[in-house]
PDB file of C-alpha atoms and ligand atoms in Angstrom:
ATOM      1  CA  MET A   1      22.292   7.864 -10.372  1.00 60.00           C
ATOM      2  CA  LYS A   2      23.836   8.370  -6.922  1.00 58.00           C
ATOM      3  CA  ARG A   3      22.132  10.877  -4.654  1.00 62.00           C
ATOM      4  CA  ASP A   4      23.374  12.612  -1.508  1.00 60.00           C
ATOM      5  CA  MET A   5      20.502  12.591   1.006  1.00 62.00           C
ATOM      6  CA  ASP A   6      20.423  12.091   4.733  1.00 60.00           C
ATOM      7  CA  ILE A   7      17.586   9.602   4.911  1.00 60.00           C
ATOM      8  CA  ASN A   8      16.432   7.629   7.908  1.00 64.00           C
ATOM      9  CA  SER A   9      13.202   6.099   9.073  1.00 66.00           C
ATOM     10  CA  VAL A  10      11.770   9.364  10.480  1.00 75.00           C
ATOM     11  CA  ASN A  11      11.886  10.713   6.923  1.00 81.00           C
ATOM     12  CA  HIS A  12       9.021   8.466   5.791  1.00 85.00           C
ATOM     13  CA  PRO A  13       6.147  10.906   5.061  1.00 86.00           C
ATOM     14  CA  CYS A  14       3.418   8.360   5.823  1.00 84.00           C
ATOM     15  CA  PHE A  15       4.841   6.896   9.058  1.00 84.00           C
ATOM     16  CA  ASN A  16       5.786  10.363  10.355  1.00 84.00           C
ATOM     17  CA  ALA A  17       3.368  13.207   9.692  1.00 85.00           C
ATOM     18  CA  LYS A  18       6.081  15.760  10.465  1.00 84.00           C
ATOM     19  CA  ALA A  19       8.059  14.550   7.373  1.00 83.00           C
ATOM     20  CA  ARG A  20       5.217  14.886   4.925  1.00 82.00           C
ATOM     21  CA  LYS A  21       5.899  18.432   3.719  1.00 83.00           C
ATOM     22  CA  LYS A  22       9.606  17.903   3.398  1.00 84.00           C
ATOM     23  CA  PHE A  23       9.998  14.349   1.978  1.00 87.00           C
ATOM     24  CA  GLY A  24       8.229  12.557  -0.863  1.00 90.00           C
ATOM     25  CA  ARG A  25       7.656   9.044  -1.989  1.00 91.00           C
ATOM     26  CA  VAL A  26       7.464   7.308  -5.345  1.00 93.00           C
ATOM     27  CA  HIS A  27       5.339   4.230  -6.054  1.00 94.00           C
ATOM     28  CA  LEU A  28       6.681   1.984  -8.765  1.00 95.00           C
ATOM     29  CA  PRO A  29       3.645   0.310 -10.522  1.00 94.00           C
ATOM     30  CA  VAL A  30       5.156  -3.131 -11.141  1.00 95.00           C
ATOM     31  CA  ALA A  31       2.474  -5.330  -9.643  1.00 94.00           C
ATOM     32  CA  PRO A  32      -0.673  -5.514 -11.856  1.00 92.00           C
ATOM     33  CA  ARG A  33      -2.347  -8.739 -10.637  1.00 92.00           C
ATOM     34  CA  CYS A  34      -4.102  -9.369  -7.344  1.00 94.00           C
ATOM     35  CA  ASN A  35      -4.669 -12.554  -5.347  1.00 95.00           C
ATOM     36  CA  ILE A  36      -7.892 -11.527  -3.693  1.00 95.00           C
ATOM     37  CA  GLN A  37     -11.013  -9.640  -4.742  1.00 93.00           C
ATOM     38  CA  CYS A  38     -12.069  -6.824  -2.447  1.00 93.00           C
ATOM     39  CA  ARG A  39     -15.618  -5.924  -3.271  1.00 92.00           C
ATOM     40  CA  PHE A  40     -14.730  -2.185  -3.253  1.00 89.00           C
ATOM     41  CA  CYS A  41     -11.836  -2.437  -5.648  1.00 86.00           C
ATOM     42  CA  ASP A  42     -11.883  -0.932  -9.103  1.00 78.00           C
ATOM     43  CA  ARG A  43      -8.427  -0.959 -10.707  1.00 72.00           C
ATOM     44  CA  LYS A  44      -7.730   1.349 -13.655  1.00 63.00           C
ATOM     45  CA  PHE A  45      -4.476   1.258 -15.592  1.00 53.00           C
ATOM     46  CA  ASP A  46      -4.720   4.401 -17.657  1.00 50.00           C
ATOM     47  CA  CYS A  47      -6.432   7.112 -15.729  1.00 44.00           C
ATOM     48  CA  VAL A  48      -4.522  10.364 -15.207  1.00 46.00           C
ATOM     49  CA  ASN A  49      -7.448  12.260 -13.733  1.00 47.00           C
ATOM     50  CA  GLU A  50      -8.222   9.987 -10.837  1.00 52.00           C
ATOM     51  CA  SER A  51      -6.322   9.939  -7.555  1.00 58.00           C
ATOM     52  CA  ARG A  52      -6.862   6.853  -5.484  1.00 62.00           C
ATOM     53  CA  PRO A  53      -5.240   3.447  -4.848  1.00 70.00           C
ATOM     54  CA  GLY A  54      -5.341   0.983  -7.765  1.00 67.00           C
ATOM     55  CA  VAL A  55      -5.046   3.657 -10.427  1.00 75.00           C
ATOM     56  CA  THR A  56      -1.939   3.956 -12.604  1.00 80.00           C
ATOM     57  CA  SER A  57      -0.928   5.462 -15.958  1.00 83.00           C
ATOM     58  CA  GLY A  58       1.280   2.466 -16.755  1.00 86.00           C
ATOM     59  CA  VAL A  59       2.702  -0.905 -15.561  1.00 91.00           C
ATOM     60  CA  LEU A  60       6.461  -1.260 -15.535  1.00 93.00           C
ATOM     61  CA  SER A  61       8.845  -4.237 -15.567  1.00 94.00           C
ATOM     62  CA  PRO A  62      11.558  -4.138 -12.875  1.00 96.00           C
ATOM     63  CA  TYR A  63      14.193  -2.764 -15.271  1.00 95.00           C
ATOM     64  CA  GLN A  64      11.752  -0.174 -16.694  1.00 94.00           C
ATOM     65  CA  ALA A  65      11.019   0.839 -13.091  1.00 95.00           C
ATOM     66  CA  LEU A  66      14.713   1.432 -12.432  1.00 95.00           C
ATOM     67  CA  VAL A  67      14.971   3.611 -15.505  1.00 93.00           C
ATOM     68  CA  TYR A  68      11.852   5.544 -14.547  1.00 93.00           C
ATOM     69  CA  LEU A  69      13.326   6.018 -11.022  1.00 95.00           C
ATOM     70  CA  ASP A  70      16.256   7.909 -12.476  1.00 93.00           C
ATOM     71  CA  HIS A  71      13.875  10.345 -14.176  1.00 92.00           C
ATOM     72  CA  VAL A  72      12.044  10.790 -10.849  1.00 93.00           C
ATOM     73  CA  PHE A  73      15.273  11.500  -8.969  1.00 93.00           C
ATOM     74  CA  GLU A  74      16.270  13.951 -11.699  1.00 91.00           C
ATOM     75  CA  GLU A  75      13.095  15.975 -11.247  1.00 88.00           C
ATOM     76  CA  LYS A  76      12.389  15.480  -7.521  1.00 86.00           C
ATOM     77  CA  LYS A  77      15.277  15.905  -5.108  1.00 87.00           C
ATOM     78  CA  ASN A  78      13.284  15.184  -1.971  1.00 88.00           C
ATOM     79  CA  ILE A  79      12.183  11.550  -2.559  1.00 91.00           C
ATOM     80  CA  SER A  80      13.031   9.506   0.515  1.00 90.00           C
ATOM     81  CA  VAL A  81      10.846   6.470  -0.028  1.00 93.00           C
ATOM     82  CA  VAL A  82      10.610   4.071  -2.937  1.00 96.00           C
ATOM     83  CA  GLY A  83       7.535   1.849  -2.583  1.00 95.00           C
ATOM     84  CA  ILE A  84       5.439  -0.699  -4.419  1.00 95.00           C
ATOM     85  CA  ALA A  85       1.697  -0.357  -3.972  1.00 91.00           C
ATOM     86  CA  GLY A  86       0.146  -2.172  -6.822  1.00 83.00           C
ATOM     87  CA  PRO A  87      -1.915  -1.388  -8.818  1.00 89.00           C
ATOM     88  CA  GLY A  88      -2.687  -5.004  -7.697  1.00 92.00           C
ATOM     89  CA  ASP A  89      -0.803  -6.723  -4.820  1.00 95.00           C
ATOM     90  CA  PRO A  90       3.007  -6.960  -4.637  1.00 96.00           C
ATOM     91  CA  PHE A  91       2.857 -10.663  -3.708  1.00 97.00           C
ATOM     92  CA  ALA A  92       0.478 -11.684  -6.422  1.00 95.00           C
ATOM     93  CA  ASN A  93       3.490 -10.599  -8.556  1.00 94.00           C
ATOM     94  CA  PRO A  94       6.349 -11.738  -6.297  1.00 97.00           C
ATOM     95  CA  GLU A  95       9.003 -12.087  -9.008  1.00 97.00           C
ATOM     96  CA  GLN A  96       8.446  -8.529 -10.238  1.00 96.00           C
ATOM     97  CA  THR A  97       8.239  -7.141  -6.783  1.00 97.00           C
ATOM     98  CA  MET A  98      11.346  -8.804  -5.404  1.00 98.00           C
ATOM     99  CA  GLU A  99      13.438  -8.116  -8.495  1.00 97.00           C
ATOM    100  CA  THR A 100      12.427  -4.443  -8.368  1.00 97.00           C
ATOM    101  CA  LEU A 101      13.426  -4.165  -4.716  1.00 98.00           C
ATOM    102  CA  ARG A 102      16.797  -5.903  -5.409  1.00 98.00           C
ATOM    103  CA  LEU A 103      17.531  -3.557  -8.322  1.00 97.00           C
ATOM    104  CA  VAL A 104      16.535  -0.460  -6.437  1.00 97.00           C
ATOM    105  CA  ARG A 105      18.490  -1.447  -3.291  1.00 97.00           C
ATOM    106  CA  GLN A 106      21.580  -2.110  -5.362  1.00 96.00           C
ATOM    107  CA  ALA A 107      21.413   1.176  -7.294  1.00 96.00           C
ATOM    108  CA  HIS A 108      20.190   3.343  -4.408  1.00 95.00           C
ATOM    109  CA  PRO A 109      21.428   2.079  -1.065  1.00 93.00           C
ATOM    110  CA  GLU A 110      20.248   5.246   0.659  1.00 91.00           C
ATOM    111  CA  VAL A 111      16.475   5.024  -0.011  1.00 93.00           C
ATOM    112  CA  LEU A 112      13.833   3.730   2.265  1.00 94.00           C
ATOM    113  CA  LEU A 113      12.097   0.749   0.753  1.00 96.00           C
ATOM    114  CA  CYS A 114       8.384   0.332   1.378  1.00 95.00           C
ATOM    115  CA  LEU A 115       5.561  -2.005   0.416  1.00 95.00           C
ATOM    116  CA  ALA A 116       1.804  -2.053   0.666  1.00 95.00           C
ATOM    117  CA  THR A 117       0.111  -5.422   0.584  1.00 96.00           C
ATOM    118  CA  ASN A 118      -2.996  -7.399   1.600  1.00 96.00           C
ATOM    119  CA  GLY A 119      -0.612  -9.786   3.417  1.00 97.00           C
ATOM    120  CA  LEU A 120      -1.810 -13.024   1.854  1.00 97.00           C
ATOM    121  CA  GLY A 121       1.399 -13.954   0.041  1.00 97.00           C
ATOM    122  CA  ILE A 122       4.115 -12.013   1.782  1.00 97.00           C
ATOM    123  CA  ALA A 123       5.296 -14.642   4.363  1.00 97.00           C
ATOM    124  CA  PRO A 124       7.881 -16.530   2.205  1.00 97.00           C
ATOM    125  CA  TYR A 125       9.562 -13.226   1.298  1.00 98.00           C
ATOM    126  CA  ILE A 126       9.942 -11.647   4.725  1.00 98.00           C
ATOM    127  CA  ASP A 127      13.553 -12.841   5.370  1.00 97.00           C
ATOM    128  CA  GLU A 128      14.698 -11.454   2.024  1.00 98.00           C
ATOM    129  CA  LEU A 129      12.746  -8.231   2.610  1.00 97.00           C
ATOM    130  CA  ALA A 130      14.644  -7.762   5.855  1.00 96.00           C
ATOM    131  CA  GLU A 131      17.979  -8.572   4.090  1.00 96.00           C
ATOM    132  CA  LEU A 132      17.155  -5.872   1.496  1.00 97.00           C
ATOM    133  CA  GLU A 133      16.476  -3.461   4.389  1.00 95.00           C
ATOM    134  CA  THR A 134      12.888  -2.952   3.433  1.00 95.00           C
ATOM    135  CA  GLY A 135      12.113  -0.764   6.421  1.00 93.00           C
ATOM    136  CA  HIS A 136       8.311  -0.219   6.092  1.00 94.00           C
ATOM    137  CA  VAL A 137       5.369  -2.462   5.165  1.00 96.00           C
ATOM    138  CA  THR A 138       1.731  -1.579   5.147  1.00 95.00           C
ATOM    139  CA  VAL A 139      -0.808  -4.397   5.503  1.00 97.00           C
ATOM    140  CA  THR A 140      -4.415  -3.605   4.760  1.00 96.00           C
ATOM    141  CA  VAL A 141      -6.666  -5.419   7.224  1.00 97.00           C
ATOM    142  CA  ASN A 142     -10.335  -4.684   6.819  1.00 97.00           C
ATOM    143  CA  ALA A 143     -11.584  -7.298   9.227  1.00 98.00           C
ATOM    144  CA  VAL A 144     -10.339  -9.663  11.889  1.00 98.00           C
ATOM    145  CA  ASP A 145     -13.627 -11.561  12.060  1.00 98.00           C
ATOM    146  CA  PRO A 146     -14.229 -13.876   9.061  1.00 97.00           C
ATOM    147  CA  ALA A 147     -18.002 -13.126   9.135  1.00 97.00           C
ATOM    148  CA  VAL A 148     -17.231  -9.452   8.607  1.00 98.00           C
ATOM    149  CA  GLY A 149     -14.443 -10.243   6.123  1.00 97.00           C
ATOM    150  CA  ALA A 150     -16.872 -12.284   4.017  1.00 97.00           C
ATOM    151  CA  LYS A 151     -18.779  -9.135   3.339  1.00 97.00           C
ATOM    152  CA  VAL A 152     -15.587  -7.346   2.174  1.00 96.00           C
ATOM    153  CA  TYR A 153     -13.901 -10.088   0.065  1.00 96.00           C
ATOM    154  CA  ALA A 154     -15.554 -11.946  -2.821  1.00 95.00           C
ATOM    155  CA  TRP A 155     -12.767 -14.507  -3.102  1.00 96.00           C
ATOM    156  CA  VAL A 156      -9.161 -15.320  -2.165  1.00 97.00           C
ATOM    157  CA  ARG A 157      -6.774 -17.185  -4.317  1.00 96.00           C
ATOM    158  CA  ASP A 158      -4.172 -19.375  -2.602  1.00 94.00           C
ATOM    159  CA  GLY A 159      -1.889 -20.861  -5.270  1.00 91.00           C
ATOM    160  CA  LYS A 160      -4.232 -22.473  -7.731  1.00 90.00           C
ATOM    161  CA  ARG A 161      -7.071 -22.796  -5.233  1.00 94.00           C
ATOM    162  CA  VAL A 162      -9.760 -20.066  -5.192  1.00 96.00           C
ATOM    163  CA  VAL A 163     -11.911 -19.919  -2.114  1.00 96.00           C
ATOM    164  CA  GLY A 164     -15.189 -18.092  -1.539  1.00 91.00           C
ATOM    165  CA  PRO A 165     -16.048 -15.339   0.916  1.00 94.00           C
ATOM    166  CA  GLU A 166     -16.188 -17.113   4.367  1.00 93.00           C
ATOM    167  CA  GLU A 167     -13.328 -19.521   3.889  1.00 96.00           C
ATOM    168  CA  GLY A 168     -11.344 -16.945   1.934  1.00 97.00           C
ATOM    169  CA  ALA A 169     -11.708 -14.271   4.647  1.00 98.00           C
ATOM    170  CA  ALA A 170     -10.671 -16.731   7.370  1.00 98.00           C
ATOM    171  CA  LEU A 171      -7.587 -17.747   5.416  1.00 98.00           C
ATOM    172  CA  LEU A 172      -6.661 -14.094   4.576  1.00 98.00           C
ATOM    173  CA  ILE A 173      -7.039 -12.985   8.170  1.00 98.00           C
ATOM    174  CA  GLU A 174      -4.951 -15.886   9.487  1.00 98.00           C
ATOM    175  CA  ARG A 175      -2.185 -15.074   6.932  1.00 98.00           C
ATOM    176  CA  GLN A 176      -2.353 -11.324   7.700  1.00 98.00           C
ATOM    177  CA  LEU A 177      -1.960 -11.717  11.433  1.00 98.00           C
ATOM    178  CA  ALA A 178       0.871 -14.249  11.053  1.00 98.00           C
ATOM    179  CA  ALA A 179       2.640 -11.967   8.505  1.00 98.00           C
ATOM    180  CA  ILE A 180       2.401  -8.949  10.843  1.00 98.00           C
ATOM    181  CA  LYS A 181       3.982 -10.999  13.640  1.00 98.00           C
ATOM    182  CA  ALA A 182       6.786 -12.172  11.352  1.00 98.00           C
ATOM    183  CA  LEU A 183       7.399  -8.641  10.018  1.00 97.00           C
ATOM    184  CA  LYS A 184       7.670  -7.271  13.542  1.00 97.00           C
ATOM    185  CA  SER A 185      10.032 -10.116  14.485  1.00 97.00           C
ATOM    186  CA  ALA A 186      12.166  -9.164  11.457  1.00 96.00           C
ATOM    187  CA  GLY A 187      12.442  -5.587  12.791  1.00 95.00           C
ATOM    188  CA  ILE A 188      10.287  -3.994  10.070  1.00 95.00           C
ATOM    189  CA  MET A 189       8.024  -1.061  10.765  1.00 94.00           C
ATOM    190  CA  VAL A 190       4.367  -2.056  10.150  1.00 96.00           C
ATOM    191  CA  LYS A 191       1.419   0.170   9.418  1.00 95.00           C
ATOM    192  CA  VAL A 192      -2.090  -1.338   9.167  1.00 97.00           C
ATOM    193  CA  ASN A 193      -4.545   0.292   6.859  1.00 95.00           C
ATOM    194  CA  ALA A 194      -8.260  -0.436   7.492  1.00 96.00           C
ATOM    195  CA  ILE A 195     -10.867   0.830   5.029  1.00 95.00           C
ATOM    196  CA  MET A 196     -13.978   1.986   6.831  1.00 96.00           C
ATOM    197  CA  ILE A 197     -16.974   0.929   4.675  1.00 95.00           C
ATOM    198  CA  PRO A 198     -20.414   2.095   5.838  1.00 95.00           C
ATOM    199  CA  GLY A 199     -22.805  -0.776   6.560  1.00 95.00           C
ATOM    200  CA  ILE A 200     -20.037  -3.395   6.106  1.00 96.00           C
ATOM    201  CA  ASN A 201     -17.260  -3.014   8.681  1.00 97.00           C
ATOM    202  CA  GLU A 202     -17.609   0.447  10.192  1.00 96.00           C
ATOM    203  CA  ASP A 203     -18.448  -0.952  13.671  1.00 97.00           C
ATOM    204  CA  HIS A 204     -15.587  -3.397  13.419  1.00 98.00           C
ATOM    205  CA  ILE A 205     -12.626  -1.069  12.748  1.00 98.00           C
ATOM    206  CA  VAL A 206     -11.825  -0.598  16.464  1.00 98.00           C
ATOM    207  CA  ASP A 207     -11.675  -4.400  16.897  1.00 98.00           C
ATOM    208  CA  VAL A 208      -9.091  -4.473  14.080  1.00 98.00           C
ATOM    209  CA  ALA A 209      -7.099  -1.734  15.778  1.00 98.00           C
ATOM    210  CA  LYS A 210      -7.130  -3.639  19.124  1.00 98.00           C
ATOM    211  CA  GLU A 211      -6.061  -6.917  17.523  1.00 98.00           C
ATOM    212  CA  VAL A 212      -3.152  -5.485  15.490  1.00 98.00           C
ATOM    213  CA  SER A 213      -1.993  -3.298  18.367  1.00 98.00           C
ATOM    214  CA  SER A 214      -1.511  -6.548  20.392  1.00 97.00           C
ATOM    215  CA  LEU A 215       0.857  -7.703  17.600  1.00 97.00           C
ATOM    216  CA  GLY A 216       3.105  -4.656  17.987  1.00 97.00           C
ATOM    217  CA  VAL A 217       1.925  -2.754  14.851  1.00 97.00           C
ATOM    218  CA  ASP A 218       3.453   0.738  14.842  1.00 95.00           C
ATOM    219  CA  ILE A 219       0.662   2.847  13.383  1.00 95.00           C
ATOM    220  CA  PHE A 220      -2.902   2.460  12.259  1.00 97.00           C
ATOM    221  CA  ASN A 221      -4.556   4.205   9.278  1.00 95.00           C
ATOM    222  CA  CYS A 222      -8.328   4.175   9.213  1.00 96.00           C
ATOM    223  CA  LEU A 223      -9.218   5.232   5.642  1.00 93.00           C
ATOM    224  CA  PRO A 224     -12.660   6.252   4.647  1.00 93.00           C
ATOM    225  CA  PHE A 225     -14.171   4.084   1.832  1.00 92.00           C
ATOM    226  CA  HIS A 226     -13.712   5.896  -1.528  1.00 87.00           C
ATOM    227  CA  GLU A 227     -16.888   5.987  -3.629  1.00 84.00           C
ATOM    228  CA  ASN A 228     -16.458   4.452  -7.064  1.00 77.00           C
ATOM    229  CA  SER A 229     -18.936   3.446  -9.706  1.00 73.00           C
ATOM    230  CA  GLY A 230     -16.965   0.447 -11.042  1.00 74.00           C
ATOM    231  CA  SER A 231     -17.054  -1.865  -7.994  1.00 82.00           C
ATOM    232  CA  SER A 232     -19.843  -3.977  -6.469  1.00 85.00           C
ATOM    233  CA  PHE A 233     -20.009  -1.430  -3.674  1.00 88.00           C
ATOM    234  CA  SER A 234     -21.051   1.327  -6.126  1.00 87.00           C
ATOM    235  CA  HIS A 235     -24.182   1.944  -4.044  1.00 90.00           C
ATOM    236  CA  ILE A 236     -22.176   2.703  -0.822  1.00 92.00           C
ATOM    237  CA  LYS A 237     -21.450   6.344   0.115  1.00 92.00           C
ATOM    238  CA  GLU A 238     -18.286   7.623   1.696  1.00 93.00           C
ATOM    239  CA  PRO A 239     -18.517   7.806   5.517  1.00 95.00           C
ATOM    240  CA  THR A 240     -18.901  11.255   6.999  1.00 96.00           C
ATOM    241  CA  LYS A 241     -15.839  13.001   8.383  1.00 95.00           C
ATOM    242  CA  ALA A 242     -17.431  12.961  11.827  1.00 97.00           C
ATOM    243  CA  ALA A 243     -17.895   9.201  11.736  1.00 97.00           C
ATOM    244  CA  VAL A 244     -14.239   8.673  10.641  1.00 97.00           C
ATOM    245  CA  THR A 245     -12.990  11.022  13.332  1.00 97.00           C
ATOM    246  CA  ALA A 246     -14.985   9.182  16.003  1.00 97.00           C
ATOM    247  CA  VAL A 247     -13.593   5.783  14.942  1.00 97.00           C
ATOM    248  CA  ARG A 248     -10.033   7.129  14.838  1.00 97.00           C
ATOM    249  CA  LYS A 249     -10.500   8.587  18.270  1.00 97.00           C
ATOM    250  CA  GLU A 250     -11.663   5.292  19.758  1.00 97.00           C
ATOM    251  CA  ALA A 251      -9.015   3.300  17.864  1.00 97.00           C
ATOM    252  CA  GLY A 252      -6.475   5.800  19.166  1.00 97.00           C
ATOM    253  CA  LEU A 253      -7.036   4.410  22.672  1.00 97.00           C
ATOM    254  CA  TYR A 254      -5.184   1.243  21.485  1.00 97.00           C
ATOM    255  CA  ILE A 255      -2.726   2.364  18.812  1.00 97.00           C
ATOM    256  CA  LYS A 256      -1.130   5.471  17.273  1.00 95.00           C
ATOM    257  CA  GLN A 257      -3.245   6.867  14.428  1.00 95.00           C
ATOM    258  CA  MET A 258      -2.221   8.126  10.998  1.00 92.00           C
ATOM    259  CA  THR A 259      -4.653  10.902   9.942  1.00 89.00           C
ATOM    260  CA  HIS A 260      -2.853  12.431   6.949  1.00 88.00           C
ATOM    261  CA  CYS A 261      -3.221   9.637   4.336  1.00 81.00           C
ATOM    262  CA  ALA A 262      -3.737  10.933   0.850  1.00 79.00           C
ATOM    263  CA  ARG A 263      -5.110   7.668  -0.611  1.00 80.00           C
ATOM    264  CA  CYS A 264      -2.412   7.688  -3.255  1.00 81.00           C
ATOM    265  CA  ARG A 265      -2.378   6.215  -6.751  1.00 82.00           C
ATOM    266  CA  ALA A 266      -0.191   3.165  -7.529  1.00 87.00           C
ATOM    267  CA  ASP A 267       2.059   5.528  -9.475  1.00 85.00           C
ATOM    268  CA  ALA A 268       2.038   8.410  -6.996  1.00 86.00           C
ATOM    269  CA  VAL A 269       5.185  10.537  -6.892  1.00 87.00           C
ATOM    270  CA  GLY A 270       6.211  13.563  -4.791  1.00 82.00           C
ATOM    271  CA  CYS A 271       4.980  14.869  -1.468  1.00 86.00           C
ATOM    272  CA  LEU A 272       1.647  13.498  -0.220  1.00 88.00           C
ATOM    273  CA  GLY A 273      -1.195  15.223  -1.976  1.00 80.00           C
ATOM    274  CA  GLU A 274       1.049  16.643  -4.654  1.00 80.00           C
ATOM    275  CA  GLU A 275      -0.066  15.900  -8.276  1.00 77.00           C
ATOM    276  CA  ALA A 276       2.596  14.142 -10.419  1.00 76.00           C
ATOM    277  CA  SER A 277       3.904  16.412 -13.172  1.00 79.00           C
ATOM    278  CA  GLU A 278       2.725  15.723 -16.750  1.00 83.00           C
ATOM    279  CA  GLY A 279       6.392  15.367 -17.624  1.00 86.00           C
ATOM    280  CA  LEU A 280       6.953  12.517 -15.214  1.00 86.00           C
ATOM    281  CA  MET A 281       3.734  10.702 -16.262  1.00 87.00           C
ATOM    282  CA  GLU A 282       4.972  10.927 -19.886  1.00 88.00           C
ATOM    283  CA  LYS A 283       8.312   9.501 -18.743  1.00 88.00           C
ATOM    284  CA  LEU A 284       6.470   6.644 -17.012  1.00 90.00           C
ATOM    285  CA  LYS A 285       4.521   5.818 -20.219  1.00 88.00           C
ATOM    286  CA  ALA A 286       7.766   6.082 -22.280  1.00 88.00           C
ATOM    287  CA  CYS A 287       9.535   3.645 -19.968  1.00 89.00           C
ATOM    288  CA  GLU A 288       6.694   1.160 -20.447  1.00 84.00           C
ATOM    289  CA  ARG A 289       7.437   0.794 -24.104  1.00 72.00           C
TER     290      ARG A 289
HETATM  291 FE1  LIG B   1      -7.837  -4.309  -5.101  1.00 92.24          FE
HETATM  292 FE2  LIG B   1      -5.831  -4.097  -3.314  1.00 92.24          FE
HETATM  293 FE3  LIG B   1      -8.040  -5.539  -2.736  1.00 92.24          FE
HETATM  294 FE4  LIG B   1      -6.340  -6.449  -4.493  1.00 92.24          FE
HETATM  295  S1  LIG B   1      -5.940  -6.092  -2.340  1.00 92.24           S
HETATM  296  S2  LIG B   1      -8.567  -6.427  -4.746  1.00 92.24           S
HETATM  297  S3  LIG B   1      -5.587  -4.545  -5.535  1.00 92.24           S
HETATM  298  S4  LIG B   1      -7.937  -3.309  -3.091  1.00 92.24           S
HETATM  299 FE1  LIG B   2       1.148   6.981   2.369  1.00 92.24          FE
HETATM  300 FE2  LIG B   2      -1.507   6.738   2.348  1.00 92.24          FE
HETATM  301 FE3  LIG B   2      -0.223   7.423   0.164  1.00 92.24          FE
HETATM  302 FE4  LIG B   2       0.080   4.967   1.101  1.00 92.24          FE
HETATM  303  S1  LIG B   2      -1.846   5.859   0.320  1.00 92.24           S
HETATM  304  S2  LIG B   2       1.726   6.304   0.308  1.00 92.24           S
HETATM  305  S3  LIG B   2      -0.103   5.367   3.330  1.00 92.24           S
HETATM  306  S4  LIG B   2      -0.291   8.577   2.091  1.00 92.24           S
END
């Protein structure tokens, strides 16, 4: 389906707050596996009532995603961004991720392509991402100090090797910082998400902001930890609004802040904060078959 929209980088509702009421995004849930274990993560693959990252009503193959996208464009005329944000990590499922991007780029040359990743496995794909004109990548960096990272990550899988918290965090951080540099060299807009977890990394978020700012990151998104009962951080409470505001203010001395993140599902569709229609969720499930 060809669409007639005037889309450019300022029409990304996450990278530009002014665009968020006018333009929407769709996440294609094609990446179910993950290559690390964040201790706060609780992925759910069939939950229509919950709105947070890692949750989806279905997982699609690249071709199924392309068919679903036609349904989305039929119903929503203001979608400017097609992204992949899990429900796992795009580069723990690189074949599915890259094939989806190729298919979408071929069928819809006008859309902005976007990815959200932990950064561990993205490096080998950066050249092709640039060729496909993937304009926006979000890397979630919860620590730049391995000692802090060891409290956030239970393990990291590098190929067939699984490494524990300290070594895993050191490896992940090294890869993330190298990937950010390479993405910026390739001319891609980079957002860094950092999840502020009380008692774990809340005093370290500004250090993350400083470090990634020095690498040329475009915008920084400090997200409050989302309480959930299914993770090993089930005992931790969400930080207060005042605490998040204070950290954002200090981090803002070093890098531009995003403050309108809606902590979207892996199958989010529409403007930020908008609930997906039941009709589209049904279409997503039908495409999965
Ligand atoms: Fe979950 Fe994302 Fe962490 Fe993977 S990178 S464990 S999907 S939060
Ligand atoms: Fe944008 Fe935040 Fe939603 Fe990601 S989770 S699409 S950054 S609003």
